[in-house]
Short mmCIF file of N, CA and C in Angstrom, two decimals:
data_model
loop_
_atom_site.label_atom_id
_atom_site.label_comp_id
_atom_site.label_asym_id
_atom_site.label_seq_id
_atom_site.Cartn_x
_atom_site.Cartn_y
_atom_site.Cartn_z
N ALA F 1 93.36 275.74 -93.18
CA ALA F 1 92.96 274.78 -92.16
C ALA F 1 91.76 273.96 -92.62
N THR F 2 90.86 274.59 -93.36
CA THR F 2 89.67 273.89 -93.83
C THR F 2 90.03 272.80 -94.83
N VAL F 3 90.99 273.07 -95.71
CA VAL F 3 91.43 272.08 -96.69
C VAL F 3 92.07 270.90 -95.97
N LYS F 4 92.88 271.20 -94.97
CA LYS F 4 93.54 270.14 -94.21
C LYS F 4 92.50 269.27 -93.48
N ALA F 5 91.49 269.90 -92.91
CA ALA F 5 90.43 269.15 -92.22
C ALA F 5 89.66 268.29 -93.21
N ALA F 6 89.40 268.82 -94.39
CA ALA F 6 88.69 268.06 -95.42
C ALA F 6 89.52 266.88 -95.89
N THR F 7 90.82 267.09 -96.02
CA THR F 7 91.72 266.02 -96.43
C THR F 7 91.77 264.93 -95.37
N LYS F 8 91.85 265.34 -94.11
CA LYS F 8 91.85 264.36 -93.01
C LYS F 8 90.55 263.56 -93.00
N ALA F 9 89.44 264.24 -93.22
CA ALA F 9 88.14 263.56 -93.24
C ALA F 9 88.07 262.57 -94.40
N ALA F 10 88.62 262.96 -95.54
CA ALA F 10 88.62 262.07 -96.71
C ALA F 10 89.47 260.83 -96.44
N TRP F 11 90.63 261.02 -95.82
CA TRP F 11 91.48 259.88 -95.47
C TRP F 11 90.76 258.97 -94.49
N ARG F 12 90.13 259.58 -93.50
CA ARG F 12 89.42 258.79 -92.48
C ARG F 12 88.33 257.94 -93.15
N LYS F 13 87.59 258.54 -94.07
CA LYS F 13 86.52 257.81 -94.76
C LYS F 13 87.10 256.65 -95.56
N ARG F 14 88.21 256.87 -96.24
CA ARG F 14 88.84 255.80 -97.02
C ARG F 14 89.30 254.67 -96.12
N VAL F 15 89.87 255.02 -94.98
CA VAL F 15 90.34 253.99 -94.03
C VAL F 15 89.15 253.23 -93.45
N GLU F 16 88.08 253.93 -93.14
CA GLU F 16 86.86 253.27 -92.63
C GLU F 16 86.31 252.29 -93.67
N GLN F 17 86.31 252.70 -94.93
CA GLN F 17 85.81 251.82 -95.99
C GLN F 17 86.71 250.59 -96.15
N ALA F 18 88.01 250.79 -96.05
CA ALA F 18 88.95 249.67 -96.15
C ALA F 18 88.74 248.72 -94.99
N ALA F 19 88.55 249.25 -93.79
CA ALA F 19 88.31 248.41 -92.61
C ALA F 19 87.01 247.62 -92.78
N ALA F 20 85.99 248.26 -93.29
CA ALA F 20 84.71 247.58 -93.52
C ALA F 20 84.87 246.46 -94.55
N GLN F 21 85.65 246.72 -95.58
CA GLN F 21 85.91 245.70 -96.60
C GLN F 21 86.63 244.49 -96.00
N LEU F 22 87.63 244.75 -95.19
CA LEU F 22 88.37 243.67 -94.53
C LEU F 22 87.47 242.88 -93.59
N GLN F 23 86.63 243.59 -92.85
CA GLN F 23 85.69 242.92 -91.95
C GLN F 23 84.74 242.03 -92.72
N ALA F 24 84.23 242.52 -93.84
CA ALA F 24 83.30 241.74 -94.66
C ALA F 24 83.96 240.47 -95.19
N GLN F 25 85.27 240.54 -95.41
CA GLN F 25 86.02 239.39 -95.91
C GLN F 25 86.59 238.54 -94.77
N GLU F 26 86.26 238.92 -93.54
CA GLU F 26 86.78 238.25 -92.34
C GLU F 26 88.30 238.18 -92.35
N GLN F 27 88.90 239.31 -92.66
CA GLN F 27 90.36 239.45 -92.66
C GLN F 27 90.77 240.38 -91.53
N PRO F 28 91.97 240.21 -90.98
CA PRO F 28 92.44 241.13 -89.93
C PRO F 28 92.55 242.56 -90.46
N ILE F 29 92.24 243.50 -89.62
CA ILE F 29 92.32 244.90 -89.99
C ILE F 29 93.64 245.43 -89.45
N THR F 30 94.63 245.43 -90.33
CA THR F 30 95.98 245.85 -89.97
C THR F 30 96.39 247.05 -90.81
N GLN F 31 97.46 247.71 -90.37
CA GLN F 31 97.98 248.84 -91.13
C GLN F 31 98.36 248.40 -92.53
N ARG F 32 99.03 247.27 -92.64
CA ARG F 32 99.49 246.78 -93.93
C ARG F 32 98.31 246.45 -94.85
N ALA F 33 97.28 245.78 -94.31
CA ALA F 33 96.12 245.40 -95.12
C ALA F 33 95.37 246.64 -95.60
N VAL F 34 95.19 247.61 -94.71
CA VAL F 34 94.49 248.85 -95.09
C VAL F 34 95.31 249.61 -96.13
N ALA F 35 96.60 249.70 -95.92
CA ALA F 35 97.47 250.41 -96.87
C ALA F 35 97.40 249.75 -98.25
N ARG F 36 97.39 248.41 -98.28
CA ARG F 36 97.30 247.69 -99.55
C ARG F 36 96.01 248.06 -100.29
N ILE F 37 94.89 248.09 -99.56
CA ILE F 37 93.61 248.45 -100.18
C ILE F 37 93.64 249.89 -100.70
N LEU F 38 94.25 250.77 -99.93
CA LEU F 38 94.32 252.18 -100.32
C LEU F 38 95.32 252.44 -101.43
N GLY F 39 96.19 251.46 -101.69
CA GLY F 39 97.20 251.63 -102.72
C GLY F 39 98.35 252.52 -102.29
N ILE F 40 98.63 252.52 -100.99
CA ILE F 40 99.76 253.30 -100.48
C ILE F 40 100.64 252.37 -99.65
N SER F 41 101.80 252.86 -99.27
CA SER F 41 102.68 252.05 -98.43
C SER F 41 102.23 252.16 -96.97
N ALA F 42 102.53 251.11 -96.21
CA ALA F 42 102.22 251.15 -94.77
C ALA F 42 103.00 252.29 -94.11
N GLU F 43 104.18 252.58 -94.64
CA GLU F 43 104.99 253.68 -94.10
C GLU F 43 104.26 255.02 -94.25
N ARG F 44 103.64 255.23 -95.38
CA ARG F 44 102.89 256.48 -95.59
C ARG F 44 101.70 256.56 -94.63
N LEU F 45 101.04 255.43 -94.44
CA LEU F 45 99.90 255.40 -93.52
C LEU F 45 100.34 255.74 -92.10
N ARG F 46 101.54 255.32 -91.72
CA ARG F 46 102.05 255.57 -90.37
C ARG F 46 102.23 257.05 -90.07
N HIS F 47 102.29 257.87 -91.09
CA HIS F 47 102.43 259.32 -90.89
C HIS F 47 101.13 259.95 -90.39
N HIS F 48 100.04 259.23 -90.50
CA HIS F 48 98.73 259.73 -90.07
C HIS F 48 98.39 259.13 -88.70
N THR F 49 98.87 259.76 -87.65
CA THR F 49 98.70 259.19 -86.31
C THR F 49 97.23 259.07 -85.91
N ASP F 50 96.39 259.97 -86.39
CA ASP F 50 94.97 259.86 -86.07
C ASP F 50 94.36 258.60 -86.69
N LEU F 51 94.81 258.24 -87.88
CA LEU F 51 94.31 257.02 -88.52
C LEU F 51 94.84 255.77 -87.83
N LEU F 52 96.07 255.84 -87.37
CA LEU F 52 96.64 254.71 -86.63
C LEU F 52 95.87 254.47 -85.34
N ALA F 53 95.49 255.56 -84.68
CA ALA F 53 94.70 255.43 -83.45
C ALA F 53 93.36 254.76 -83.76
N TYR F 54 92.75 255.12 -84.89
CA TYR F 54 91.50 254.49 -85.29
C TYR F 54 91.72 253.00 -85.56
N LEU F 55 92.76 252.66 -86.28
CA LEU F 55 93.04 251.25 -86.58
C LEU F 55 93.34 250.44 -85.32
N ALA F 56 93.92 251.08 -84.33
CA ALA F 56 94.23 250.39 -83.07
C ALA F 56 92.96 249.93 -82.37
N THR F 57 91.84 250.57 -82.67
CA THR F 57 90.58 250.16 -82.03
C THR F 57 90.12 248.79 -82.49
N PHE F 58 90.74 248.25 -83.53
CA PHE F 58 90.36 246.94 -84.06
C PHE F 58 91.19 245.80 -83.46
N ALA F 59 92.03 246.08 -82.49
CA ALA F 59 92.87 245.03 -81.89
C ALA F 59 92.02 243.91 -81.33
N ASN F 60 90.94 244.25 -80.65
CA ASN F 60 90.06 243.23 -80.07
C ASN F 60 89.38 242.42 -81.18
N TYR F 61 88.92 243.09 -82.22
CA TYR F 61 88.32 242.40 -83.37
C TYR F 61 89.32 241.41 -83.97
N ASN F 62 90.57 241.86 -84.17
CA ASN F 62 91.59 241.00 -84.77
C ASN F 62 91.85 239.78 -83.90
N SER F 63 91.90 239.98 -82.60
CA SER F 63 92.12 238.88 -81.67
C SER F 63 90.97 237.88 -81.73
N GLN F 64 89.75 238.37 -81.72
CA GLN F 64 88.59 237.49 -81.79
C GLN F 64 88.52 236.76 -83.13
N LEU F 65 88.87 237.45 -84.20
CA LEU F 65 88.89 236.83 -85.52
C LEU F 65 89.89 235.69 -85.54
N HIS F 66 91.07 235.93 -85.01
CA HIS F 66 92.11 234.90 -84.96
C HIS F 66 91.60 233.68 -84.19
N THR F 67 90.95 233.90 -83.06
CA THR F 67 90.42 232.80 -82.26
C THR F 67 89.37 232.03 -83.03
N ARG F 68 88.45 232.73 -83.69
CA ARG F 68 87.41 232.06 -84.48
C ARG F 68 88.00 231.24 -85.61
N GLN F 69 89.00 231.80 -86.29
CA GLN F 69 89.62 231.09 -87.41
C GLN F 69 90.37 229.85 -86.91
N GLN F 70 91.04 229.98 -85.78
CA GLN F 70 91.76 228.85 -85.21
C GLN F 70 90.77 227.75 -84.80
N GLN F 71 89.67 228.13 -84.18
CA GLN F 71 88.66 227.14 -83.79
C GLN F 71 88.07 226.44 -85.01
N ALA F 72 87.85 227.18 -86.08
CA ALA F 72 87.31 226.58 -87.30
C ALA F 72 88.29 225.57 -87.89
N ARG F 73 89.58 225.91 -87.87
CA ARG F 73 90.59 224.96 -88.37
C ARG F 73 90.63 223.71 -87.51
N GLU F 74 90.58 223.88 -86.19
CA GLU F 74 90.60 222.73 -85.29
C GLU F 74 89.38 221.85 -85.47
N THR F 75 88.22 222.46 -85.66
CA THR F 75 86.99 221.70 -85.89
C THR F 75 87.09 220.92 -87.19
N ALA F 76 87.58 221.55 -88.23
CA ALA F 76 87.73 220.87 -89.53
C ALA F 76 88.70 219.70 -89.41
N LEU F 77 89.79 219.90 -88.69
CA LEU F 77 90.76 218.83 -88.49
C LEU F 77 90.14 217.68 -87.70
N TYR F 78 89.42 218.01 -86.64
CA TYR F 78 88.76 216.99 -85.83
C TYR F 78 87.77 216.18 -86.67
N GLU F 79 87.00 216.88 -87.50
CA GLU F 79 86.01 216.19 -88.33
C GLU F 79 86.70 215.30 -89.37
N ALA F 80 87.82 215.77 -89.92
CA ALA F 80 88.55 214.97 -90.90
C ALA F 80 89.13 213.72 -90.26
N VAL F 81 89.68 213.86 -89.07
CA VAL F 81 90.25 212.70 -88.37
C VAL F 81 89.14 211.75 -87.97
N SER F 82 88.03 212.27 -87.49
CA SER F 82 86.90 211.43 -87.08
C SER F 82 86.34 210.64 -88.27
N ALA F 83 86.35 211.23 -89.43
CA ALA F 83 85.84 210.54 -90.62
C ALA F 83 86.73 209.37 -91.01
N VAL F 84 88.02 209.49 -90.73
CA VAL F 84 88.97 208.42 -91.08
C VAL F 84 88.90 207.28 -90.09
N ILE F 85 88.64 207.61 -88.83
CA ILE F 85 88.63 206.59 -87.77
C ILE F 85 87.43 205.72 -87.82
#
């Protein structure tokens, strides 16, 4: 049981580090993105329900990130059109 707990803790730490890396890059924190950083398939990550629950806590972050990115694109478009007019 101790080895299993240590393995779970190690996975959790790796997922936390991947999430932090994605946040620093202003990228969405998704199962696929985390799996890519970890070098595993998203399917393998799905077997760890505790990690999926942790990743689900980033839904609000992902939504806010999407909104910020969309606003930045709209602002850039507005500025480009304004410069032409």
